[in-house]
Coordinates of C-alpha atoms and ligand atoms in Angstrom, one line a residue:
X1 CA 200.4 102.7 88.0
X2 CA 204.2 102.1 88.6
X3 CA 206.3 104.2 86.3
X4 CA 210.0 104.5 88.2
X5 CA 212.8 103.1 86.4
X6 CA 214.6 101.5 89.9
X7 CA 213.4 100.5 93.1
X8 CA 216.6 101.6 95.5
X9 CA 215.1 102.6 99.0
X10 CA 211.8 102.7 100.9
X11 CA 212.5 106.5 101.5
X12 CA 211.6 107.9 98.2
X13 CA 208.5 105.3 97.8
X14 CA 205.1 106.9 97.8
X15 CA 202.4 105.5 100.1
X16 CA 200.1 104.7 97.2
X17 CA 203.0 103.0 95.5
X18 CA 203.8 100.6 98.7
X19 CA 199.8 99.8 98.3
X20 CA 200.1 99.0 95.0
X21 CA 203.0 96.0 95.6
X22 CA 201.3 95.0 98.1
X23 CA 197.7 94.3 95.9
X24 CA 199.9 93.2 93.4
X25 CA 201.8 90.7 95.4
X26 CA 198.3 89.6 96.4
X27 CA 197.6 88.1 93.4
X28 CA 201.0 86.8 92.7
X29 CA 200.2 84.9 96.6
X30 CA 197.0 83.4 94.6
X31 CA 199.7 82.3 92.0
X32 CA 202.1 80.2 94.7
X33 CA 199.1 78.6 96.1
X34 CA 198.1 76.8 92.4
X35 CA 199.9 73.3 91.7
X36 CA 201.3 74.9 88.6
X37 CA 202.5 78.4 89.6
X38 CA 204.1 79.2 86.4
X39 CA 202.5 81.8 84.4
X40 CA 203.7 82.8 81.0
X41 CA 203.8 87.2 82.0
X42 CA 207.8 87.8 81.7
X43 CA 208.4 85.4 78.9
X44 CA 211.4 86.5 76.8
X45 CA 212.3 89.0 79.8
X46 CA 215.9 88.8 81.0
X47 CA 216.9 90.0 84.5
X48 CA 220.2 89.3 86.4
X49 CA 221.1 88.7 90.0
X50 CA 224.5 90.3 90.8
X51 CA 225.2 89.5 94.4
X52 CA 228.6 90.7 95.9
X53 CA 227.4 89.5 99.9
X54 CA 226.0 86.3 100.7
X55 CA 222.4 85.8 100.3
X56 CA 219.9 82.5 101.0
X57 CA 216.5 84.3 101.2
X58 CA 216.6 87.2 98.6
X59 CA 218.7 85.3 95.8
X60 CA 216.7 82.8 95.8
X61 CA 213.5 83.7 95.4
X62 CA 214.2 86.6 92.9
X63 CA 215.1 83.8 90.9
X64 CA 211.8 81.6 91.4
X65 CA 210.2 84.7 91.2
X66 CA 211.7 85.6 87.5
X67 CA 211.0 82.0 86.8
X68 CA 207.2 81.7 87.8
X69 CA 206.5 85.1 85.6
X70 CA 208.9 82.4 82.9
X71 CA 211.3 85.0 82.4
X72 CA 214.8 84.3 82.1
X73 CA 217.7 84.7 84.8
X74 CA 221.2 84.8 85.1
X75 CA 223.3 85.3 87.7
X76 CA 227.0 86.8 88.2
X77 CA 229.0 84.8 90.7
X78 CA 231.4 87.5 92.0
X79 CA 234.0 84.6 93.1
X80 CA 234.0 82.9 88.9
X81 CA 233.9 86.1 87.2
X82 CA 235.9 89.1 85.4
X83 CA 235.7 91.0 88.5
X84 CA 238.4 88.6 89.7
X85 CA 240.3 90.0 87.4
X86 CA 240.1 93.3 88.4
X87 CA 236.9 94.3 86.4
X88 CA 235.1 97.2 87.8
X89 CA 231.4 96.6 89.1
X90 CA 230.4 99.6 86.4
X91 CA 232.0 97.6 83.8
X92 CA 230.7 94.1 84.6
X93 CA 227.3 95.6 84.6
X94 CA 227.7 97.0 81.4
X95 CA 228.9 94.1 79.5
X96 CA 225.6 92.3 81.0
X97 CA 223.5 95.1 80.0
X98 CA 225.0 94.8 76.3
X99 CA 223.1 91.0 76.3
X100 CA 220.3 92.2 76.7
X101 CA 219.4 92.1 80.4
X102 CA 217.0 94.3 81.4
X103 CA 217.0 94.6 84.8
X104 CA 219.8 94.0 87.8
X105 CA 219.0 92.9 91.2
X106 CA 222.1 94.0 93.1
X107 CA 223.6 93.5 96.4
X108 CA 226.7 95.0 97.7
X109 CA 228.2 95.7 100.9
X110 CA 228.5 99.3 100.4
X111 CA 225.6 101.9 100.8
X112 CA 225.1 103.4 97.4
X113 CA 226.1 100.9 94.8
X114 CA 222.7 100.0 93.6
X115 CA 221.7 104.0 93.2
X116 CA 225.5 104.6 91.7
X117 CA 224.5 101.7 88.8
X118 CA 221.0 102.3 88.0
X119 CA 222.6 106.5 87.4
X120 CA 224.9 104.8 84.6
X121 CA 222.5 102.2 83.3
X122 CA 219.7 102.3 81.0
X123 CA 218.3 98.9 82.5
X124 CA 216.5 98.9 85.7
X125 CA 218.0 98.1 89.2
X126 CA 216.6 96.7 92.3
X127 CA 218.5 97.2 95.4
X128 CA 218.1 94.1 97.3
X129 CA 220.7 95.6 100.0
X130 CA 223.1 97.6 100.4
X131 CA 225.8 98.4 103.0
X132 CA 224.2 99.9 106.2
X133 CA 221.6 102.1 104.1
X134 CA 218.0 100.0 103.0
X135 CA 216.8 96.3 102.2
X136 CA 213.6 97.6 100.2
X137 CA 212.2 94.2 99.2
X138 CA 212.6 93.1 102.9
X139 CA 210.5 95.3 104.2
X140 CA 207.8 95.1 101.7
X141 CA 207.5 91.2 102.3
X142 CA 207.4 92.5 105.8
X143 CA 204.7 95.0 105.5
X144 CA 202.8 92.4 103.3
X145 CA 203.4 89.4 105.8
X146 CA 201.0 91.7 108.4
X147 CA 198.5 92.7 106.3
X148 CA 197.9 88.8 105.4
X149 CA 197.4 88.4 109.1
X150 CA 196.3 91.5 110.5
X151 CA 194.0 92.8 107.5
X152 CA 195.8 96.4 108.4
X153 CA 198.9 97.8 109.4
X154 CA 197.9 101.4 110.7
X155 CA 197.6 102.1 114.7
X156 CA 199.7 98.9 114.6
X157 CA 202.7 98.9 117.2
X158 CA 205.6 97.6 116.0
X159 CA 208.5 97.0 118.6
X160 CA 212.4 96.4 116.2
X161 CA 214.7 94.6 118.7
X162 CA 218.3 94.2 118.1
X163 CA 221.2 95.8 116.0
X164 CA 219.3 98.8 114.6
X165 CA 222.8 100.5 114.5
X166 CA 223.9 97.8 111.4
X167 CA 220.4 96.8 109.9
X168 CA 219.4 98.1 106.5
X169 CA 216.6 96.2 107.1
X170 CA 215.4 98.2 110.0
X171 CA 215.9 101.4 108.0
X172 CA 213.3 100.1 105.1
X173 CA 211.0 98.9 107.7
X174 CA 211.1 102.4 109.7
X175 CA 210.0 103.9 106.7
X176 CA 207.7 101.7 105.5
X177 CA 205.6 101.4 108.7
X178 CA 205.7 105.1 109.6
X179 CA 204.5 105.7 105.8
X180 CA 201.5 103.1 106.3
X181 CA 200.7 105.0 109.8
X182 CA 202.2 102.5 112.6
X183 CA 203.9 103.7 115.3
X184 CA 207.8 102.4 116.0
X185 CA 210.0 101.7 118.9
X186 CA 213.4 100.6 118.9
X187 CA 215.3 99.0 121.6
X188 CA 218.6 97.6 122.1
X189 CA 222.0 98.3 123.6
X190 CA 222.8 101.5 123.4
X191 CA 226.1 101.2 121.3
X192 CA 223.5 99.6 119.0
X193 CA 221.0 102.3 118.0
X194 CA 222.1 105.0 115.8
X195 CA 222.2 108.6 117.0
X196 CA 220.1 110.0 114.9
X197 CA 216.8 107.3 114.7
X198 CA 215.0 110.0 116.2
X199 CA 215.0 112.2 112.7
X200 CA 213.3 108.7 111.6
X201 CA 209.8 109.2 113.8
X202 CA 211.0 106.3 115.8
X203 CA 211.2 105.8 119.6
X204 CA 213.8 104.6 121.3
X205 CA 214.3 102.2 124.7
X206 CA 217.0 100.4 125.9
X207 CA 214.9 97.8 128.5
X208 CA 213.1 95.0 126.1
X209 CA 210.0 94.7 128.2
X210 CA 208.9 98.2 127.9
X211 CA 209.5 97.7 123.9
X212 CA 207.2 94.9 124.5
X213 CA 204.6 95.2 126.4
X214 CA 202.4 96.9 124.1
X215 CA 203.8 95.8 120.9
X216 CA 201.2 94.0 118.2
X217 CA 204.9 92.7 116.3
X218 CA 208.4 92.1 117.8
X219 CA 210.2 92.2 115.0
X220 CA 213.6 90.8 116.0
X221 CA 217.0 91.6 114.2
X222 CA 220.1 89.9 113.5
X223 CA 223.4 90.7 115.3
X224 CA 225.5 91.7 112.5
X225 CA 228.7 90.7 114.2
X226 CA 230.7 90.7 110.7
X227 CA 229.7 94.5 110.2
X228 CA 230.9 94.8 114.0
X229 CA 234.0 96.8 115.5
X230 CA 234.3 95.0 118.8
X231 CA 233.2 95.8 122.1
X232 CA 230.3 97.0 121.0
X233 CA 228.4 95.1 124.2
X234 CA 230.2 92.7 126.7
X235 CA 229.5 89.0 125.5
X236 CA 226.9 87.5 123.5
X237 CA 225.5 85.6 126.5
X238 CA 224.8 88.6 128.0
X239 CA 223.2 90.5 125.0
X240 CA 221.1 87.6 124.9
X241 CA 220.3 87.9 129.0
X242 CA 219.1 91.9 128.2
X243 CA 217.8 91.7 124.6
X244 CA 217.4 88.2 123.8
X245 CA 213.2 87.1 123.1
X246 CA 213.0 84.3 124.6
X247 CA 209.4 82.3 125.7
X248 CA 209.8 84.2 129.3
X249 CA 210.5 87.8 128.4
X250 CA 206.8 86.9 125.9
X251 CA 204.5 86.5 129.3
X252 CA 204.7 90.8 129.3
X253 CA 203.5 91.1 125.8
X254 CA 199.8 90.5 124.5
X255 CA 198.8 87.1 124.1
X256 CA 198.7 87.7 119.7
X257 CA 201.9 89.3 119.7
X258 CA 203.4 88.0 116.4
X259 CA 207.3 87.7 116.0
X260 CA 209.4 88.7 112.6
X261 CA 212.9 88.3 112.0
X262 CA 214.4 88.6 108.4
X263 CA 216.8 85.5 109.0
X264 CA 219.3 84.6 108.9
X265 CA 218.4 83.8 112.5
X266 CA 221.5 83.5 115.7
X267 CA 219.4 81.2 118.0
X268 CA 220.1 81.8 121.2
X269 CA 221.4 84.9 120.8
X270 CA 218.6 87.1 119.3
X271 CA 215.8 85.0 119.5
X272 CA 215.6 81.5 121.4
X273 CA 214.4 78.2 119.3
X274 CA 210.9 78.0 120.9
X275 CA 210.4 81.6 119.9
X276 CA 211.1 80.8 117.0
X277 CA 209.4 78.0 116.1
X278 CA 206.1 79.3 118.0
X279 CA 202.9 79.5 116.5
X280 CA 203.2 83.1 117.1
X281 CA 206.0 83.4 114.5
X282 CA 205.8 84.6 110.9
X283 CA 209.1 83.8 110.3
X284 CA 208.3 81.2 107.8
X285 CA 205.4 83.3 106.4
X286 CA 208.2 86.3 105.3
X287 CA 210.2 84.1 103.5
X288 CA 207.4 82.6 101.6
X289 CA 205.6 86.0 100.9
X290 CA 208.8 87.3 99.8
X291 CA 208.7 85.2 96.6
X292 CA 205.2 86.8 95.8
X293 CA 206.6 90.5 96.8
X294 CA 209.3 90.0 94.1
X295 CA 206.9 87.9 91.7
X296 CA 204.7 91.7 92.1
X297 CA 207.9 93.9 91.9
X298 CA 209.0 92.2 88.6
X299 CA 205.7 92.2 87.4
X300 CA 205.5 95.9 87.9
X301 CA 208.8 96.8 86.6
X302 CA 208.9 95.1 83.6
X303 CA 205.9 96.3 82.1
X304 CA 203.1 94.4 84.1
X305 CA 200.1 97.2 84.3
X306 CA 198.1 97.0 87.8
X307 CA 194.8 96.5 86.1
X308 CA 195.7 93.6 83.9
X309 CA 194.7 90.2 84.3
X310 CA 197.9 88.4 85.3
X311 CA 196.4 84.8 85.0
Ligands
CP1 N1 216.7 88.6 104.9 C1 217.7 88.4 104.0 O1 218.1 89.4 103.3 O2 218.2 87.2 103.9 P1 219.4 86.7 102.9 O3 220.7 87.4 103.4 O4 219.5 85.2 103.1 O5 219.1 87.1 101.5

């Protein structure tokens, strides 16, 4: 049973309560898969999307997601509206609330803002990023993703290459594996892992082969050069020569290593092309789970009851 009013982190999530978006997403998977994939669940529900960072992956499919359960969307472009005019985000949300929206998927580049709203707001709030602090929805499309392949996720290893130091998304997905029993290393420059990942039950290593070698995911992350004082490494060629995945640094892993990356992707920085496009890549899986992730989070949120018969 789902009863919290806002979905901000990963960190205050319950085990059972990851389990139960994930059984839910299943059947919202089953959904995607028909010819028709709209069902009639949310009708007469309104949510907005109020995104104050770019966004391809998560806009979009909140919004196909709010569609399929036929609910109705609107969404707040920061660059057309009152907040132009020196509207305060409090005070936009507000005035949206007053329509009757019911719930607010928010993005903002600050850590906090989502948790900040859904204080002041009667309607619900789902963080869908914020600042350096989580990416909940991320991770759960992630943690979903490998349980469609691997059937489990405990006693998996999972190996987070890149900008750890930047990535909300590898702050959700710390806490979500550790909470569904998989064990974590981190590895990338050392200007590029926080100080304190250790108080998140995470190892740490700084040579990509030993992060590797053993890993049952490499889970590669974006090099968030815009969040980015400079110098934080020498040149991108050569953070792609240390802690770039390419096809060759793959011959040390297992031969069913699988590789995530929560896009958008730098080829040939991060991760090279034929990585990329492999067969051993999920990246196109996450992006299509994560329309059935936030089919099951709406579901759940706006009243949908685990037990019911969504069809
Ligand atoms: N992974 C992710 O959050 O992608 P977008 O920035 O395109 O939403």
């Amino acid at each position: 049973m789902w009863d919290r009013k806002d979905l901000i982190g990963i960190e205050e999530l319950k085990k059972e309560e990851i389990e139960l978006i994930i059984e839910t997403a299943k059947s919202m998977k089953d959904i995607l898969n028909r010819s028709i994939k709209k069902v009639p669940t949310l009708r007469g529900r309104t949510i907005c999307t109020l995104f104050y960072e770019p966004s391809t992956r998560t806009r979009s499919s909140f919004e196909l997601a709010a569609k399929y359960l036929s609910a109705d969307t609107i969404s707040i472009a920061t660059s057309t509206s009152s907040i132009q005019k020196g509207e305060t985000l409090l005070d936009t949300v507000k005035t949206i609330e007053a329509m009757g929206v019911e719930l607010f998927i928010i993005r903002h580049s600050s850590s906090g803002v989502p948790l900040f709203i859904a204080k002041n707001i009667r309607s619900k709030v789902i963080n869908a990023g914020d600042g350096m602090h989580e990416h909940p929805t991320q991770a759960l499309l992630d943690v979903f993703t490998v349980y469609e392949k691997k059937n489990r996720v405990d006693g998996l290893k999972i190996a987070i290459v890149g900008d750890i130091f930047h990535s909300r998304v590898a702050r959700s997905n710390i806490y979500a594996w550790n909470k569904l029993g998989s064990s974590i290393i981190v590895c990338g420059p050392p200007t590029l892992i926080p100080k304190d990942i250790q108080y998140l039950n995470a190892k740490v290593t700084y040579n990509l082969d030993e992060a590797i070698e053993d890993a049952d995911i490499v889970y590669v992350l974006r090099l968030q050069l815009e969040r980015q004082k400079k110098g934080l490494f020498p040149s991108l060629r050569e953070y792609h020569a240390l802690f770039g995945v390419t096809e060759e640094r793959l011959k040390k892993a297992k031969k069913d290593v699988l590789i995530m990356h929560p896009g958008p992707m730098n080829r040939g920085v991060e991760i090279s092309s034929e990585v990329a496009d492999s067969t051993l890549s999920l990246i196109n899986e996450q992006v299509t789970n994560g329309v059935a992730v936030r089919m099951a989070l709406l579901y759940l949120m706006l009243g949908g009851r685990s037990d019911e018969n969504i069809n």
